[in-house]
PDB file of C-alpha atoms and ligand atoms in Angstrom:
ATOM      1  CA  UNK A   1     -47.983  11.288  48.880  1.00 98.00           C
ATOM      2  CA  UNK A   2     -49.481   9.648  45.979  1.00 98.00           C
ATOM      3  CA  UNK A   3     -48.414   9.898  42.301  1.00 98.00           C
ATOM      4  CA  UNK A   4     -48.799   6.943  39.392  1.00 98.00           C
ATOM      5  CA  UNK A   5     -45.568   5.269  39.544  1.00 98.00           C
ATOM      6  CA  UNK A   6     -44.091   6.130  42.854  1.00 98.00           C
ATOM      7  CA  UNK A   7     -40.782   6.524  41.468  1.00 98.00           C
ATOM      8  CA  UNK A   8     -40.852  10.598  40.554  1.00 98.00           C
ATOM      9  CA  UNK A   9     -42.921  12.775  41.900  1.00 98.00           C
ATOM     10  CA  UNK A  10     -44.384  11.389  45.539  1.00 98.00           C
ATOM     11  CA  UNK A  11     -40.911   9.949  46.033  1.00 98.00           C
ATOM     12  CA  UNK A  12     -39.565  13.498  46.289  1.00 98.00           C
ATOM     13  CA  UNK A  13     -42.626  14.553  48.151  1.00 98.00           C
ATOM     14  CA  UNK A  14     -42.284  12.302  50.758  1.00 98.00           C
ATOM     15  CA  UNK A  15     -38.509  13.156  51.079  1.00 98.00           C
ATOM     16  CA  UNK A  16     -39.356  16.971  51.461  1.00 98.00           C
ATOM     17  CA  UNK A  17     -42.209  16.923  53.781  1.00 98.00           C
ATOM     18  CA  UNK A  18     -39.884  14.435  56.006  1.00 98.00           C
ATOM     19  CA  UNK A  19     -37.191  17.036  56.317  1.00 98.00           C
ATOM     20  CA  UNK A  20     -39.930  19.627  57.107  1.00 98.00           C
ATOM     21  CA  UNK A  21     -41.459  17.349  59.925  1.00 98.00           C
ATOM     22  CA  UNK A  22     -40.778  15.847  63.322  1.00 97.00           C
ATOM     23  CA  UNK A  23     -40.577  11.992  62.397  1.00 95.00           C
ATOM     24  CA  UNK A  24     -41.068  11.095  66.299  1.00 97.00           C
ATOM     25  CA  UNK A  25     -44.914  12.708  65.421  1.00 96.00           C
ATOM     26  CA  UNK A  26     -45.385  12.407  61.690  1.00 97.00           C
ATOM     27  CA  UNK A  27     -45.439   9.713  59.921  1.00 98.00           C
ATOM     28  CA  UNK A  28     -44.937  10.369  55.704  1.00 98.00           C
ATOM     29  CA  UNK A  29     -44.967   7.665  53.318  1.00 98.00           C
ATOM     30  CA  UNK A  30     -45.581   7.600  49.640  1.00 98.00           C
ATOM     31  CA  UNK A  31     -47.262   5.038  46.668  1.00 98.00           C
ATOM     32  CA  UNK A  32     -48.092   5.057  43.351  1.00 98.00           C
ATOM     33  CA  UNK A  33     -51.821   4.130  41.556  1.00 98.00           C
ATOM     34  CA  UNK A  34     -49.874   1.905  39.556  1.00 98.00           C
ATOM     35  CA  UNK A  35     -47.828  -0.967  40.074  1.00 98.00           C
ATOM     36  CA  UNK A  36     -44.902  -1.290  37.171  1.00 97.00           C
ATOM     37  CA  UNK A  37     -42.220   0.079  39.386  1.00 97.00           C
ATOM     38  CA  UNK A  38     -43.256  -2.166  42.613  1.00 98.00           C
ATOM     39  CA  UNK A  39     -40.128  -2.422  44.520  1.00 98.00           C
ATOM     40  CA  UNK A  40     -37.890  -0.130  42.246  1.00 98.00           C
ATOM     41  CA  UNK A  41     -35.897   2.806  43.887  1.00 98.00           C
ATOM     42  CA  UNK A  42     -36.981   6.183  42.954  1.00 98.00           C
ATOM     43  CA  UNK A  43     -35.794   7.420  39.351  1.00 98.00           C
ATOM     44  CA  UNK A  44     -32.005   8.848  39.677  1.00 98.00           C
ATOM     45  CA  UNK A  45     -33.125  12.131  38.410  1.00 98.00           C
ATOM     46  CA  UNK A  46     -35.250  12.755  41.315  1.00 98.00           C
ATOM     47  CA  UNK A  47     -32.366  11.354  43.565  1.00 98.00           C
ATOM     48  CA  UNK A  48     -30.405  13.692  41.933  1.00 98.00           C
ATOM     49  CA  UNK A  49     -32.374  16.752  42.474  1.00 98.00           C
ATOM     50  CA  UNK A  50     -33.565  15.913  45.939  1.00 98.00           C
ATOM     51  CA  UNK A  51     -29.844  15.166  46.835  1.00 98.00           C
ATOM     52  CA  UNK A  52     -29.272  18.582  45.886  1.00 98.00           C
ATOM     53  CA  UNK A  53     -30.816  19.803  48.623  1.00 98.00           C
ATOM     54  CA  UNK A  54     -29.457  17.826  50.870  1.00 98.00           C
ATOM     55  CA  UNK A  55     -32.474  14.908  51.464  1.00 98.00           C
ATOM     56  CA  UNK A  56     -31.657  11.474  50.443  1.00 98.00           C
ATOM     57  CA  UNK A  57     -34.676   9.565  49.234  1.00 98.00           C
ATOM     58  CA  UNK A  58     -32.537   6.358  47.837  1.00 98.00           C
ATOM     59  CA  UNK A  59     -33.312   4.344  50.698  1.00 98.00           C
ATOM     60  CA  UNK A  60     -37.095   4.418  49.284  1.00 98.00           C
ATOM     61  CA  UNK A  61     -38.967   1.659  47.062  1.00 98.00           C
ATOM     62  CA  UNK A  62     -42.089   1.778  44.960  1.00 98.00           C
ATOM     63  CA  UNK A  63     -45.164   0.787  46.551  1.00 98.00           C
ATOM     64  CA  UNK A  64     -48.963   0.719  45.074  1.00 98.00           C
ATOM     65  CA  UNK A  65     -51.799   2.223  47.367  1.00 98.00           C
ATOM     66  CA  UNK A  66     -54.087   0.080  48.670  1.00 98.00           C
ATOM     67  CA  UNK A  67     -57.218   0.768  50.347  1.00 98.00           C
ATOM     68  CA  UNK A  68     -55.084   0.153  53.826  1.00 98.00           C
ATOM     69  CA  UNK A  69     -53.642   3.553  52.682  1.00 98.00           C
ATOM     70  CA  UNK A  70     -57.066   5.107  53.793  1.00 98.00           C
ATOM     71  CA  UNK A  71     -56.982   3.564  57.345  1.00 98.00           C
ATOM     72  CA  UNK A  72     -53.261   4.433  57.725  1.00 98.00           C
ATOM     73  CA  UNK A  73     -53.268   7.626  56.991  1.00 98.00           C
ATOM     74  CA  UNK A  74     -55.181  11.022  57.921  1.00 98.00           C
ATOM     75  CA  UNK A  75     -54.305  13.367  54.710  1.00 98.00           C
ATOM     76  CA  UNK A  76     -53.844  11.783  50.955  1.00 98.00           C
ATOM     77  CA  UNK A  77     -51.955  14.487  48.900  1.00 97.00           C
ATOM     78  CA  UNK A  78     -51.822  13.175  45.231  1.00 97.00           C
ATOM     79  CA  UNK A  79     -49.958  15.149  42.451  1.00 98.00           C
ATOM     80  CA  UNK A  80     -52.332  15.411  39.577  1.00 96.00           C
ATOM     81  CA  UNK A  81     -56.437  15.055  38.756  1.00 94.00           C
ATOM     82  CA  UNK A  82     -55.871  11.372  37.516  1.00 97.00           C
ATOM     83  CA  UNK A  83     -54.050  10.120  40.577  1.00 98.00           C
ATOM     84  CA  UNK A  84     -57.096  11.976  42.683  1.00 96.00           C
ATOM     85  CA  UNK A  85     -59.435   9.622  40.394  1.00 97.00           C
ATOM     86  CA  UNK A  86     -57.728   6.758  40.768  1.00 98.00           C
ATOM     87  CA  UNK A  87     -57.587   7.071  44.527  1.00 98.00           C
ATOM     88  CA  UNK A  88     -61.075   7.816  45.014  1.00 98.00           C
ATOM     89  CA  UNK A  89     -62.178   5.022  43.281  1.00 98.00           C
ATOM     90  CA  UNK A  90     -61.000   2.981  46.078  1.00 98.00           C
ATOM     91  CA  UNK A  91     -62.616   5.163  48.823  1.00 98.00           C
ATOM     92  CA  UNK A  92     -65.078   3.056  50.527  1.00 98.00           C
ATOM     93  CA  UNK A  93     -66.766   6.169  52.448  1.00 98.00           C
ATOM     94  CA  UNK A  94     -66.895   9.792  52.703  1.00 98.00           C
ATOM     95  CA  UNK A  95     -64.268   9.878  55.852  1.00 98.00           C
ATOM     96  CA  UNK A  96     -62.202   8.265  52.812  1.00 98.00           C
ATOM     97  CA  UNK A  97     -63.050  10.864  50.321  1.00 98.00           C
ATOM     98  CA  UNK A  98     -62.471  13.751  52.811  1.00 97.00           C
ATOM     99  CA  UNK A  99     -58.926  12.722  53.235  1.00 98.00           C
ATOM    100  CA  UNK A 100     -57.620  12.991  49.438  1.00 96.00           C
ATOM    101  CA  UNK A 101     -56.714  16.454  47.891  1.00 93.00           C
ATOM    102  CA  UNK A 102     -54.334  17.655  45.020  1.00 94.00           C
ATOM    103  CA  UNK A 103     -50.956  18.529  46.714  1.00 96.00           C
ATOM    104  CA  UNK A 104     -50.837  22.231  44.764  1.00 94.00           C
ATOM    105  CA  UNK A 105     -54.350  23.186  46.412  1.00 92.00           C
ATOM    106  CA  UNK A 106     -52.293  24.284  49.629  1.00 90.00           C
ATOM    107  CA  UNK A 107     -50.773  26.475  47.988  1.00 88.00           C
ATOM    108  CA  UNK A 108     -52.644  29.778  47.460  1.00 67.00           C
ATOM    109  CA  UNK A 109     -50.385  31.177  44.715  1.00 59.00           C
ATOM    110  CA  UNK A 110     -51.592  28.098  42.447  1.00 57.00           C
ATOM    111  CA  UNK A 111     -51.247  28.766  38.805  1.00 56.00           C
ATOM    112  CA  UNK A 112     -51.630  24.867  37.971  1.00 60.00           C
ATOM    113  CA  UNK A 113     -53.558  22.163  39.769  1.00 89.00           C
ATOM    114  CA  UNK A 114     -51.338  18.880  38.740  1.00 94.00           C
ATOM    115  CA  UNK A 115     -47.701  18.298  39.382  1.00 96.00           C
ATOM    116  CA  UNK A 116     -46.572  18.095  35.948  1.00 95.00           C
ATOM    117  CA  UNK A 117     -45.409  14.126  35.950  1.00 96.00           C
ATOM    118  CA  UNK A 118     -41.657  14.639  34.472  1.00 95.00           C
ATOM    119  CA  UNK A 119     -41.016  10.962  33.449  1.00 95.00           C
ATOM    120  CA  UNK A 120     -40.157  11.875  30.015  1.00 93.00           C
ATOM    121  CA  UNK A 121     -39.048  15.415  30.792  1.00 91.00           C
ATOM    122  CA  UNK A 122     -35.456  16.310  31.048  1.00 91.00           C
ATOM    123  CA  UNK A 123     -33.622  17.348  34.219  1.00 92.00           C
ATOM    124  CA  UNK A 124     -35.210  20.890  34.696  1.00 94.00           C
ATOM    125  CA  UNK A 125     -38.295  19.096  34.559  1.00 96.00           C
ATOM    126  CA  UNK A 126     -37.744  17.695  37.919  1.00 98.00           C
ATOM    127  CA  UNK A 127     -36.211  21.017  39.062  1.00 97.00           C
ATOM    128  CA  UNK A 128     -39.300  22.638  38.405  1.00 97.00           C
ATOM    129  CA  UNK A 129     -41.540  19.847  40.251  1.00 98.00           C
ATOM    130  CA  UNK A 130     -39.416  19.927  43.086  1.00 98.00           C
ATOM    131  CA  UNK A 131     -39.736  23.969  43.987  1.00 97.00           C
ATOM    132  CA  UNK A 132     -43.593  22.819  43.276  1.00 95.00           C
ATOM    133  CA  UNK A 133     -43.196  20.562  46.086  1.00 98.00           C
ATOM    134  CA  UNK A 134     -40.834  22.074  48.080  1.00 98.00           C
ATOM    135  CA  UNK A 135     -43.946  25.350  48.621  1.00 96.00           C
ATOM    136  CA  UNK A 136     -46.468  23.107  48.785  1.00 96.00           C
ATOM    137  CA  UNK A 137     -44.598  20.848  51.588  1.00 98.00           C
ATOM    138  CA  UNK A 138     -43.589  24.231  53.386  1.00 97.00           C
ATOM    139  CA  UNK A 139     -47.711  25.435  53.683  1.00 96.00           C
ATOM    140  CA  UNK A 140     -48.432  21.616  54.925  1.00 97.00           C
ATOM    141  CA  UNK A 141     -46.052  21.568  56.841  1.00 97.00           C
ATOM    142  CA  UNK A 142     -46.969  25.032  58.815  1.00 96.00           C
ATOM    143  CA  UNK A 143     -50.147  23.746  58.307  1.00 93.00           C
ATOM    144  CA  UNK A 144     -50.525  20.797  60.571  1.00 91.00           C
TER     145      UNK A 144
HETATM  146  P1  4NP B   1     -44.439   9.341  38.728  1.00 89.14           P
HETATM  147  O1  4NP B   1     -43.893   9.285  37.227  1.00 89.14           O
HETATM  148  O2  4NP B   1     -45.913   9.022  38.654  1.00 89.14           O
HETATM  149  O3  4NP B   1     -44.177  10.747  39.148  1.00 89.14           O
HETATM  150  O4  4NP B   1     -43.646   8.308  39.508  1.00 89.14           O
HETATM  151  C1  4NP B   1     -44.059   8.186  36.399  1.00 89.14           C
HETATM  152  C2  4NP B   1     -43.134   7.166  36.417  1.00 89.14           C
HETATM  153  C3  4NP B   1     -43.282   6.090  35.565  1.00 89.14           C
HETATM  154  C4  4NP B   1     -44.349   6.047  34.684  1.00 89.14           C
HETATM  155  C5  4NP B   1     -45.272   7.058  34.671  1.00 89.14           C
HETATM  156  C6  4NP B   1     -45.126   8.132  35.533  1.00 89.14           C
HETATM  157  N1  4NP B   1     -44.488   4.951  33.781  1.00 89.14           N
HETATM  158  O5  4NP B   1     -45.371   5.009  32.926  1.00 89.14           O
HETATM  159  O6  4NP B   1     -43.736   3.988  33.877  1.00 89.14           O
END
């Protein structure tokens, strides 16, 4: 789950899709394109929210993606068309390429492309990115 900061949006993702997965077969992790939050726990509004629902993602810290993200990892799901430009540009083949795809196209009711980044939105801003993710985790989840 990949997002520019790692402290909002994949944060949450990577919480949901958890719950929705067998962690002795799935491995989730998330990172952001960035790296100003390095090491920071994710934002307390997307605690908060996640909390709500009864999955605790305060254990988590930043991380920036790395190339090693490709080799690790067999689908990239990044929130928005900048994050999926960023990524790519460190894609070394098209195995790489193939792997990378905007979390919201699993979802075939999709009236927007990009998870909205909520950073300097207010609390139902992260309300409304986490029922985005919530679907989006539930088709990936039945998915794979
Ligand atoms: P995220 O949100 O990409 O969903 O983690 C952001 C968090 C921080 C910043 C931008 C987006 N920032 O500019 O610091």
């Amino acid at each position: 789950m990949v997002c520019l900061g790692n402290i909002c949006r994949s944060p949450m993702a990577e919480g949901i899709l958890k719950s929705k997965l067998d962690d002795t077969i799935f491995f989730v992790d998330s990172a952001g394109t960035g790296s100003w939050h390095v090491g920071n726990k994710p934002d307390e509004r997307s605690i908060a929210v996640t909390k709500a629902h009864q999955i605790d993602i305060s254990n988590q810290r930043a991380r920036q993606f790395s190339y090693q993200d490709f080799k690790n990892f067999d689908h990239i799901f990044v929130m928005d068309q900048s994050n999926k430009k960023n990524v790519l540009r460190l894609a070394k083949t098209q195995e790489d390429q193939n792997k990378v795809h905007l979390i919201l196209e699993e979802l075939s009711t999709k009236s927007t492309m990009n998870v909205p980044d909520p950073y300097y939105d207010t609390e139902q801003g992260f309300k409304i990115v986490y029922e985005m993710l919530n679907k989006a985790c539930d088709c990936i989840a039945n998915r794979i």
